[in-house]
Coordinates of C-alpha atoms (C1' of nucleotides) in Angstrom, one line a residue:
Chain N
M20 CA -17.2 -35.3 -0.9
L21 CA -14.9 -37.9 -1.1
S22 CA -14.0 -40.6 1.4
T23 CA -12.0 -43.3 0.6
S24 CA -8.1 -42.6 0.9
S25 CA -7.9 -44.1 -2.8
R26 CA -9.4 -40.4 -3.8
Y27 CA -5.8 -38.9 -2.1
P28 CA -4.0 -38.7 -4.6
N29 CA -1.1 -35.6 -4.0
C30 CA -1.4 -35.0 -0.2
T31 CA 2.5 -35.3 -0.9
A32 CA 2.5 -32.3 -2.7
C33 CA 0.2 -30.4 -0.5
T34 CA 2.1 -27.2 1.0
F35 CA -0.3 -28.6 4.7
S36 CA 1.0 -32.3 4.3
S37 CA 2.9 -32.1 7.4
F38 CA -0.3 -30.5 9.6
C39 CA -3.2 -32.0 7.9
V40 CA -4.8 -35.5 8.8
P41 CA -7.3 -37.1 6.8
E42 CA -10.4 -37.8 8.1
E43 CA -10.9 -41.1 8.2
K44 CA -7.4 -41.6 9.7
T45 CA -8.2 -39.1 12.8
P46 CA -6.9 -41.0 15.7
S47 CA -10.0 -41.5 18.0
S48 CA -8.0 -38.2 20.2
T49 CA -9.6 -35.7 18.2
K50 CA -7.6 -33.2 19.7
N51 CA -5.0 -33.1 18.0
K52 CA -4.7 -29.4 16.4
N53 CA -3.7 -31.2 13.1
L54 CA -6.2 -29.7 10.3
V55 CA -8.5 -32.4 9.3
V56 CA -9.8 -33.0 5.9
R57 CA -13.2 -32.9 6.0
H58 CA -14.6 -31.8 2.6
R59 CA -12.9 -32.7 -0.6
Q60 CA -14.5 -31.3 -3.5
Q61 CA -14.1 -32.3 -7.4
L62 CA -14.9 -29.4 -9.8
K63 CA -15.9 -29.7 -13.3
R64 CA -13.7 -27.4 -15.6
K65 CA -15.6 -24.0 -15.0
E66 CA -17.4 -24.5 -12.3
A67 CA -17.0 -22.0 -9.5
I68 CA -16.3 -22.7 -6.4
C69 CA -16.7 -19.0 -4.5
A70 CA -17.9 -15.5 -5.5
P71 CA -17.2 -11.7 -4.4
H72 CA -18.5 -11.2 -1.0
N73 CA -19.6 -14.3 -0.5
K74 CA -18.6 -15.0 3.5
F75 CA -14.9 -15.7 4.0
Q76 CA -15.2 -19.5 5.9
N77 CA -12.7 -21.6 4.2
L78 CA -9.3 -21.6 3.0
Y79 CA -8.7 -24.3 0.1
V80 CA -6.4 -26.7 -1.7
V81 CA -5.4 -27.3 -5.0
Q82 CA -4.4 -31.8 -4.7
Q83 CA -5.1 -31.7 -8.3
G84 CA -5.7 -29.4 -11.6
A85 CA -6.1 -25.9 -11.2
L86 CA -7.9 -22.9 -10.9
K87 CA -8.0 -19.3 -11.6
T88 CA -9.5 -16.4 -9.2
Y89 CA -10.7 -13.0 -11.3
H90 CA -13.9 -10.7 -10.8
V91 CA -15.8 -9.2 -13.9
E92 CA -15.8 -5.5 -13.9
A93 CA -18.1 -3.5 -14.7
D94 CA -17.8 -3.4 -18.7
G95 CA -17.6 -7.2 -18.8
K96 CA -13.9 -7.6 -19.0
E97 CA -13.0 -10.5 -16.8
L98 CA -9.4 -9.7 -14.4
I99 CA -8.0 -12.4 -13.6
H100 CA -6.2 -12.0 -10.2
G101 CA -3.9 -15.4 -9.8
F102 CA -3.9 -18.8 -10.9
Y103 CA -3.5 -22.3 -8.7
F104 CA -1.6 -25.5 -9.3
A105 CA -1.4 -28.4 -7.4
G106 CA -0.4 -28.1 -3.8
E107 CA -1.3 -24.3 -4.3
V108 CA -3.1 -22.9 -1.5
F109 CA -5.8 -19.8 -2.0
G110 CA -8.2 -17.5 0.3
Y111 CA -5.7 -15.7 2.0
E112 CA -6.8 -12.5 0.7
A113 CA -10.5 -12.9 2.2
I114 CA -8.9 -13.1 5.6
H115 CA -8.6 -9.3 5.9
T116 CA -12.8 -8.5 5.3
G117 CA -14.1 -11.0 6.0
Y118 CA -15.3 -11.6 2.4
Y119 CA -13.8 -13.6 -0.4
P120 CA -12.9 -10.6 -3.2
F121 CA -13.1 -12.6 -6.3
S122 CA -15.2 -15.4 -7.9
A123 CA -12.6 -18.4 -8.3
A124 CA -13.4 -21.8 -10.5
A125 CA -11.6 -24.3 -11.4
I126 CA -9.9 -23.8 -15.7
L127 CA -8.9 -28.0 -15.7
G128 CA -11.4 -31.2 -13.7
S129 CA -9.9 -30.3 -10.3
V130 CA -10.0 -31.8 -6.8
I131 CA -9.9 -29.1 -3.4
C132 CA -9.8 -29.2 -0.4
Q133 CA -11.2 -27.6 2.1
V134 CA -9.6 -25.9 5.3
P135 CA -11.9 -24.1 7.5
Y136 CA -10.6 -21.2 9.2
Q137 CA -11.5 -21.8 12.8
E138 CA -9.3 -25.0 13.0
F139 CA -6.2 -23.4 10.5
L140 CA -6.2 -20.2 13.5
E141 CA -6.3 -23.3 16.2
T142 CA -3.7 -25.2 14.2
L143 CA -1.9 -22.1 14.0
D144 CA -1.9 -21.5 17.6
S145 CA -1.1 -24.6 18.9
K146 CA 2.2 -25.3 16.3
P147 CA 4.7 -22.4 15.8
E148 CA 6.0 -24.8 12.9
F149 CA 2.9 -23.9 11.1
Q150 CA 2.7 -20.0 11.8
K151 CA 6.3 -20.5 10.3
E152 CA 5.4 -22.6 7.6
I153 CA 1.6 -20.3 6.8
L154 CA 3.9 -16.7 7.3
S155 CA 6.3 -18.3 4.8
L156 CA 3.8 -18.9 2.2
M157 CA 1.7 -15.4 2.6
S158 CA 5.5 -14.1 2.3
Q159 CA 5.8 -16.1 -1.4
Q160 CA 2.0 -14.9 -2.2
L161 CA 3.3 -11.0 -1.5
N162 CA 5.9 -12.0 -4.7
R163 CA 3.5 -13.9 -6.5
G164 CA 3.0 -12.2 -10.2
S165 CA 5.9 -9.7 -9.7
Y166 CA 6.2 -9.9 -13.5
L167 CA 3.5 -8.4 -14.0
A168 CA 5.1 -5.1 -13.5
S169 CA 6.8 -5.4 -16.6
T170 CA 6.5 -2.5 -19.3
T171 CA 6.3 -5.1 -22.3
A172 CA 4.1 -7.9 -23.5
K173 CA 7.1 -10.0 -24.4
Q174 CA 8.7 -9.5 -20.7
R175 CA 5.1 -10.5 -19.4
L176 CA 4.8 -13.7 -21.5
A177 CA 8.4 -14.8 -20.7
A178 CA 8.2 -14.8 -17.4
F179 CA 5.2 -16.3 -16.6
L180 CA 5.9 -19.1 -19.0
I181 CA 9.1 -19.7 -16.9
D182 CA 7.1 -19.1 -13.7
L183 CA 4.0 -21.7 -15.0
S184 CA 6.8 -24.3 -15.5
R185 CA 8.1 -23.6 -12.6
R186 CA 5.3 -24.3 -10.5
L187 CA 3.8 -27.4 -12.2
H188 CA 6.7 -29.1 -11.4
R189 CA 7.8 -27.7 -8.5
P190 CA 10.6 -26.6 -7.1
H191 CA 12.0 -27.6 -11.2
I192 CA 11.7 -26.0 -14.3
Y193 CA 11.1 -28.5 -16.7
S194 CA 11.1 -27.9 -20.8
E195 CA 8.2 -29.1 -21.4
F196 CA 4.9 -28.4 -20.3
L197 CA 0.7 -28.2 -21.1
L198 CA -0.2 -24.6 -21.1
P199 CA -3.8 -25.3 -18.5
M200 CA -5.7 -21.6 -19.5
S201 CA -6.7 -20.6 -22.7
H202 CA -5.1 -17.4 -24.1
Q203 CA -7.9 -16.0 -23.1
D204 CA -7.3 -16.3 -19.8
M205 CA -3.3 -15.7 -20.2
G206 CA -4.3 -12.6 -21.5
N207 CA -7.0 -11.5 -19.1
Y208 CA -3.9 -12.2 -16.1
L209 CA -1.6 -10.6 -18.1
K210 CA -3.8 -7.5 -19.2
L211 CA -2.6 -8.7 -23.2
T212 CA -5.3 -9.9 -26.0
P213 CA -5.4 -13.3 -26.8
E214 CA -4.5 -12.3 -30.2
T215 CA -1.4 -10.3 -28.6
I216 CA -0.7 -14.0 -26.9
S217 CA -0.6 -15.7 -30.2
R218 CA 1.5 -13.7 -31.8
L219 CA 4.4 -13.4 -29.1
L220 CA 3.9 -16.8 -28.6
S221 CA 4.6 -17.6 -32.7
Q222 CA 7.6 -15.1 -32.7
F223 CA 9.3 -17.1 -30.3
Q224 CA 9.0 -20.1 -31.6
K225 CA 9.9 -18.9 -35.4
N226 CA 12.9 -17.1 -33.0
G227 CA 13.7 -21.0 -32.0
I228 CA 13.2 -19.9 -28.3
I229 CA 10.7 -22.4 -27.9
Q230 CA 8.4 -24.7 -29.5
V231 CA 4.3 -24.7 -29.6
D232 CA 2.7 -28.1 -30.5
H233 CA -1.4 -26.9 -29.2
K234 CA -1.0 -26.9 -25.8
K235 CA 2.2 -28.2 -25.3
I236 CA 5.3 -25.7 -25.0
S237 CA 8.4 -27.1 -24.6
F238 CA 11.4 -24.5 -23.8
L239 CA 14.6 -24.9 -26.7
Q240 CA 16.5 -21.9 -25.2
L241 CA 15.3 -21.2 -21.3
D242 CA 18.1 -19.0 -21.3
K243 CA 16.9 -16.6 -24.3
L244 CA 13.1 -16.6 -22.8
K245 CA 15.1 -15.7 -19.5
Q246 CA 16.4 -12.5 -21.1
I247 CA 13.2 -11.8 -22.7
A248 CA 11.8 -12.0 -19.1
D249 CA 14.8 -9.4 -17.9
G250 CA 14.4 -7.4 -21.3
L251 CA 17.5 -7.9 -22.1
D252 CA 16.8 -9.4 -25.4
E253 CA 18.1 -7.3 -29.0
Chain M
M18 CA 18.6 5.5 17.4
L19 CA 16.4 8.1 19.0
S20 CA 15.2 7.2 23.0
T21 CA 13.2 10.0 24.6
S22 CA 9.6 9.3 24.4
S23 CA 9.2 12.6 22.9
R24 CA 10.1 11.4 20.0
Y25 CA 7.9 8.3 20.1
P26 CA 5.2 10.7 18.2
N27 CA 2.7 8.1 16.4
C28 CA 2.4 4.8 18.3
T29 CA -1.3 5.3 18.0
A30 CA -1.2 4.9 14.5
C31 CA 0.8 1.9 14.0
T32 CA -0.7 -1.3 13.8
F33 CA 1.3 -2.9 15.9
S34 CA 1.1 -0.6 18.8
S35 CA -1.5 -3.2 21.1
F36 CA 1.7 -6.0 20.7
C37 CA 4.8 -3.7 21.6
V38 CA 6.5 -1.6 24.1
P39 CA 8.8 1.6 23.8
E40 CA 12.3 0.2 25.0
E41 CA 12.1 2.9 28.7
K42 CA 8.9 1.6 29.0
T43 CA 9.4 -2.0 29.2
P44 CA 8.6 -3.5 32.5
S45 CA 11.3 -5.4 34.6
S46 CA 10.0 -8.6 33.8
T47 CA 11.1 -9.0 30.5
K48 CA 9.7 -12.0 29.6
N49 CA 6.1 -10.2 28.7
K50 CA 6.9 -11.2 24.8
N51 CA 5.7 -8.2 23.5
L52 CA 7.4 -6.1 20.8
V53 CA 10.4 -4.4 22.6
V54 CA 10.7 -0.6 19.8
R55 CA 14.7 -1.1 20.5
H56 CA 16.3 0.5 17.2
R57 CA 13.7 3.8 16.3
Q58 CA 15.4 5.0 13.4
Q59 CA 15.4 8.4 11.1
L60 CA 15.4 8.8 7.6
K61 CA 16.2 11.7 5.1
R62 CA 14.9 11.9 2.0
K63 CA 16.3 8.9 -0.3
E64 CA 18.1 7.4 2.0
A65 CA 17.8 3.7 1.5
I66 CA 17.2 1.3 4.9
C67 CA 17.3 -2.2 2.6
A68 CA 18.7 -3.5 -0.7
P69 CA 18.1 -6.6 -3.0
H70 CA 19.5 -9.8 -1.6
N71 CA 20.1 -8.5 2.0
K72 CA 19.7 -10.6 4.6
F73 CA 16.1 -10.7 6.2
Q74 CA 16.5 -9.6 9.8
N75 CA 13.7 -7.1 10.5
L76 CA 10.6 -6.0 9.4
Y77 CA 10.2 -2.3 9.5
V78 CA 6.7 -0.2 10.9
V79 CA 7.0 3.4 9.5
Q80 CA 6.2 6.0 11.9
Q81 CA 6.1 9.0 10.3
G82 CA 6.8 9.6 6.4
A83 CA 6.7 7.7 3.7
L84 CA 9.3 4.4 1.8
K85 CA 9.1 3.1 -1.2
T86 CA 10.0 0.2 -2.1
Y87 CA 11.7 -0.7 -5.6
H88 CA 14.3 -2.3 -7.9
V89 CA 16.6 -1.3 -10.4
E90 CA 16.2 -3.2 -14.1
A91 CA 18.9 -4.1 -16.2
D92 CA 17.8 -2.0 -18.6
G93 CA 18.1 1.0 -16.0
K94 CA 14.1 0.9 -15.1
E95 CA 13.3 1.6 -11.6
L96 CA 10.1 -0.2 -10.7
I97 CA 8.1 0.1 -7.2
H98 CA 7.1 -2.6 -5.9
G99 CA 4.8 -0.3 -3.0
F100 CA 5.0 2.9 -0.9
Y101 CA 4.4 2.6 2.5
F102 CA 3.0 5.7 4.9
A103 CA 2.3 5.8 8.7
G104 CA 1.2 2.7 10.6
E105 CA 2.0 0.4 7.5
V106 CA 4.5 -2.3 7.8
F107 CA 7.5 -3.9 5.2
G108 CA 9.7 -6.5 4.6
Y109 CA 6.3 -9.6 5.1
E110 CA 8.4 -10.6 0.9
A111 CA 11.9 -11.2 2.4
I112 CA 10.2 -14.3 5.0
H113 CA 9.9 -17.0 2.5
T114 CA 13.8 -16.3 0.8
G115 CA 15.2 -15.1 4.0
Y116 CA 16.4 -12.3 2.0
Y117 CA 14.8 -8.8 0.8
P118 CA 13.6 -8.6 -2.5
F119 CA 13.7 -5.3 -2.9
S120 CA 15.5 -1.7 -2.2
A121 CA 13.8 0.4 0.7
A122 CA 14.4 4.0 1.0
A123 CA 12.2 6.8 2.3
I124 CA 10.8 9.2 -0.3
L125 CA 10.1 12.0 2.4
G126 CA 12.0 12.8 6.2
S127 CA 10.8 9.6 7.6
V128 CA 11.4 7.7 11.1
I129 CA 10.7 3.8 11.1
C130 CA 10.9 1.2 13.5
Q131 CA 12.2 -2.0 13.3
V132 CA 11.1 -5.2 14.6
P133 CA 13.5 -8.1 14.5
Y134 CA 11.7 -11.0 12.9
Q135 CA 13.1 -13.2 16.1
E136 CA 10.7 -10.9 18.3
F137 CA 8.1 -11.0 16.1
L138 CA 7.8 -15.1 16.0
E139 CA 7.9 -15.2 19.7
T140 CA 5.5 -12.7 20.3
L141 CA 3.5 -14.4 17.6
D142 CA 4.0 -17.6 19.3
S143 CA 2.3 -15.9 23.3
K144 CA -0.2 -14.3 21.8
P145 CA -3.4 -15.3 19.3
E146 CA -4.4 -12.3 19.2
F147 CA -1.0 -11.2 17.4
Q148 CA -1.8 -14.1 15.1
K149 CA -4.5 -13.6 13.9
E150 CA -3.8 -9.0 13.8
I151 CA -0.5 -10.2 11.5
L152 CA -2.9 -12.7 9.2
S153 CA -5.4 -9.9 8.6
L154 CA -2.1 -7.2 8.0
M155 CA -0.8 -9.5 5.4
S156 CA -4.0 -10.1 3.9
Q157 CA -4.1 -6.3 3.4
Q158 CA -1.4 -6.3 1.9
L159 CA -2.2 -9.5 -1.0
N160 CA -4.7 -7.4 -2.2
R161 CA -3.0 -4.3 -2.4
G162 CA -2.7 -2.3 -5.9
S163 CA -5.5 -4.8 -7.1
Y164 CA -5.9 -1.6 -9.1
L165 CA -3.0 -2.2 -11.2
A166 CA -4.6 -5.0 -12.9
S167 CA -6.7 -2.2 -14.5
T168 CA -5.6 -1.4 -18.2
T169 CA -6.1 2.4 -18.7
A170 CA -3.8 4.7 -16.9
K171 CA -6.6 7.2 -16.3
Q172 CA -8.3 3.9 -14.5
R173 CA -5.0 3.0 -12.5
L174 CA -3.9 6.9 -12.0
A175 CA -7.4 7.3 -10.4
A176 CA -7.7 4.3 -8.1
F177 CA -4.1 5.1 -7.3
L178 CA -5.2 8.9 -5.9
I179 CA -8.1 7.1 -4.0
D180 CA -5.9 4.7 -2.4
L181 CA -3.4 7.3 -1.4
S182 CA -6.2 9.4 0.2
R183 CA -8.0 6.5 2.3
R184 CA -4.1 5.7 3.2
L185 CA -2.8 8.8 4.3
H186 CA -5.6 9.7 6.4
R187 CA -6.9 6.0 7.1
P188 CA -9.2 5.2 7.4
H189 CA -11.1 8.1 6.4
I190 CA -10.9 9.5 2.3
Y191 CA -9.9 13.4 2.3
S192 CA -10.7 15.3 -0.3
E193 CA -7.2 17.1 0.1
F194 CA -3.8 16.1 0.7
L195 CA 0.2 16.3 -0.9
L196 CA 1.6 13.8 -3.2
P197 CA 4.5 12.5 -0.9
M198 CA 6.2 11.1 -4.0
S199 CA 7.3 12.3 -7.5
H200 CA 5.4 11.9 -10.7
Q201 CA 8.4 9.6 -11.4
D202 CA 7.9 7.6 -8.9
M203 CA 3.9 7.8 -9.4
G204 CA 4.6 6.4 -12.9
N205 CA 6.9 3.5 -11.8
Y206 CA 4.7 2.1 -10.0
L207 CA 1.5 2.6 -12.0
K208 CA 3.9 1.7 -15.2
L209 CA 3.3 5.2 -16.7
T210 CA 5.9 7.8 -17.6
P211 CA 5.9 10.9 -15.2
E212 CA 4.4 13.3 -18.9
T213 CA 1.8 10.8 -19.0
I214 CA 0.7 11.2 -14.8
S215 CA 1.7 15.2 -15.6
R216 CA -1.2 14.9 -18.7
L217 CA -3.7 13.2 -16.8
L218 CA -3.5 14.9 -14.1
S219 CA -4.0 18.3 -16.0
Q220 CA -7.2 16.2 -17.8
F221 CA -8.7 15.8 -14.7
Q222 CA -8.5 18.9 -13.5
K223 CA -10.1 20.6 -16.7
N224 CA -12.5 18.4 -16.4
G225 CA -13.1 19.5 -12.5
I226 CA -13.1 16.6 -11.1
I227 CA -9.8 17.2 -8.9
Q228 CA -7.6 20.7 -8.6
V229 CA -4.0 20.1 -8.5
D230 CA -1.4 23.1 -7.0
H231 CA 1.6 21.6 -7.3
K232 CA 1.9 18.7 -4.4
K233 CA -1.4 19.5 -3.0
I234 CA -4.8 17.6 -4.7
S235 CA -8.0 18.1 -3.8
F236 CA -11.2 15.9 -5.2
L237 CA -14.1 18.0 -6.6
Q238 CA -15.9 15.1 -7.6
L239 CA -15.2 12.1 -5.8
D240 CA -18.0 10.1 -7.4
K241 CA -16.8 10.8 -10.5
L242 CA -12.6 9.8 -9.7
K243 CA -14.6 6.8 -8.5
Q244 CA -16.6 6.2 -11.6
I245 CA -13.3 6.2 -14.4
A246 CA -11.0 4.1 -11.5
D247 CA -13.6 1.6 -12.2
G248 CA -13.9 1.5 -15.8
L249 CA -17.5 4.0 -16.1
D250 CA -16.6 6.7 -17.3
E251 CA -17.6 8.4 -20.8
Chain C
dC27 C1' 20.7 34.7 -7.4
dG28 C1' 22.3 31.0 -9.4
dC29 C1' 21.6 26.5 -10.4
dC30 C1' 19.2 21.6 -10.9
dG31 C1' 16.0 18.1 -10.2
dT32 C1' 11.3 18.2 -11.5
dA33 C1' 6.5 19.3 -13.7
dT34 C1' 4.4 20.9 -17.8
dT35 C1' 3.4 20.6 -22.7
dG36 C1' 3.9 19.8 -27.8
dA37 C1' 4.6 16.6 -31.8
dG38 C1' 5.6 12.1 -33.9
dC39 C1' 6.1 7.1 -33.4
dG40 C1' 5.6 2.5 -32.2
dC41 C1' 3.6 -1.6 -29.4
dT42 C1' -0.9 -3.4 -28.8
dC43 C1' -5.7 -3.4 -29.5
dT44 C1' -9.5 -3.9 -32.3
dC45 C1' -12.2 -5.0 -35.8
dA46 C1' -12.7 -9.0 -39.2
dA47 C1' -12.1 -13.5 -41.7
dG48 C1' -10.8 -18.0 -41.8
dC49 C1' -8.4 -22.3 -39.7
dT50 C1' -8.0 -26.3 -36.6
dA51 C1' -9.3 -29.5 -32.8
dG52 C1' -13.3 -31.6 -30.2
dG53 C1' -17.3 -32.4 -28.4
dT54 C1' -22.1 -33.7 -29.9
dG55 C1' -25.6 -36.0 -32.4
dG56 C1' -27.4 -38.6 -35.5
Chain P
dC2 C1' -18.6 -43.3 -38.1
dC3 C1' -19.5 -39.2 -40.2
dA4 C1' -21.2 -34.5 -40.6
dC5 C1' -21.8 -30.6 -38.4
dC6 C1' -20.9 -27.0 -34.8
dT7 C1' -19.0 -23.8 -31.3
dA8 C1' -15.1 -22.6 -28.9
dG9 C1' -10.9 -21.4 -29.2
dC10 C1' -6.5 -20.3 -32.3
dT11 C1' -3.9 -17.3 -35.8
dT12 C1' -3.1 -14.1 -38.6
dG13 C1' -3.8 -9.7 -41.1
dA14 C1' -4.8 -4.2 -41.5
dG15 C1' -5.9 -0.3 -39.4
dA16 C1' -6.7 2.6 -34.9
dG17 C1' -5.1 5.0 -31.1
dC18 C1' -3.0 4.8 -26.7
dG19 C1' 0.7 5.8 -23.7
dC20 C1' 5.7 6.9 -25.0
dT21 C1' 9.4 8.9 -26.8
dC22 C1' 12.4 13.1 -27.5
dA23 C1' 12.6 18.0 -26.8
dA24 C1' 12.1 22.4 -25.6
dT25 C1' 10.2 25.1 -21.6
dA26 C1' 9.3 26.4 -17.0
dC27 C1' 8.9 26.2 -12.3
dG28 C1' 10.8 25.7 -7.4
dG29 C1' 13.2 24.2 -3.6
dC30 C1' 17.7 24.8 -2.1
dG31 C1' 22.5 26.2 -1.6

DNA sequence: CGCCGTATTGAGCGCTCTCAAGCTAGGTGG
DNA sequence: CCACCTAGCTTGAGAGCGCTCAATACGGCG
């Protein structure tokens, strides 16, 4: 757990920032019904934070880094439900049953905030603006990964890259960014093998649509990438 | 629009029923902050109720029948986001942007209730139990269709059939039910062609796992179907 | 009864997977 | 600082699952 305010680097990016008070800044009146950050956690790459069937108690906000939620199938395949980047919240999926339906682990060194669900509910009850905000965020989650429904590998990968760029540099699409996850993870999310990811990235590069330099991706022709995502190429 | 109470057949199944008052039963004090059913709509098969980029104003609750949400891709392919059966709510996806991201249409003759979002927000603000209920329902939506991530056609179809049975006879899995949608619709949802759906249903039947009689599906070996869904067969 | 949308079944093809062999980069320990 | 070592990426060849195209059958509805 971290405690000095210098360790709170990214609160401006956090979707909860206007309803949240870091603990050391809490005014003496504790009844303000804001969320209070009591537990901030540093995670190493590959460090897990919850497992399937763990009791649901907290939502989590990513402050720095990136996480994945996933579960391992009977045959050993890892199935990735989603990625979460700085400012994003995960755990909503656990509300319904009271248990996390997945594992969550950091894919980079990361910092996250715990948001106790009880406290979350109290803030919700006392702040109509928070209600609207949460509805909006959960609504956004419902639309996440809609491109997973695309049929071809090219389409899904192109849409994924665009989505990734926007979420890493919200709200803009930057033409340069670093892939936070391995090809394996991308594949497990997009239902492709790492070999296919690699082949397609090479193909996109050969066609002058993107440039790949290790983990660095550069969009050279974003419009063409969008066309591929929409199934409009060739 | 319907008006006699005899036309309110299914309110007990509706997830909003305890926070909702059909209009003619509204007590004179209109400030009770319950949802009030003002618009109930009868839909014919294939009748649409909203289109992409329509302004978001209402959530909808299915009272009878079944609906699909979908959009048509550039190449003419119809991509189905989800199905909605008696008691289920749709439209949450539109909250974030303020516009419906899809079309919605009845796949059977259906009856739906409009829930104006303004009114929904007022009820939410005044009723903490409603807040919890909505969080739970949206959380459930986030978990919907998780089996779409399965890699093989058999797995997705088996999981879909089980999900379907449970949602048509909530909360139980009935061993008999009628397929509400065409193979085409199933395929568009599961990312399979109608031919593949047909072949797999035949195969399941040949293996004694289910029985198919036109639209009627009977589960003969639910455990085996579950194994297939989990990728544990052969 | 005749029509049209839907389901079934078959044959062949192509996209993506599997398996396999190098290669690269980054981390570790001497 | 360098040599090793390992995880991850790249690229190739071949196989298989699900798609495409096509012909036929069925059934609901006028």
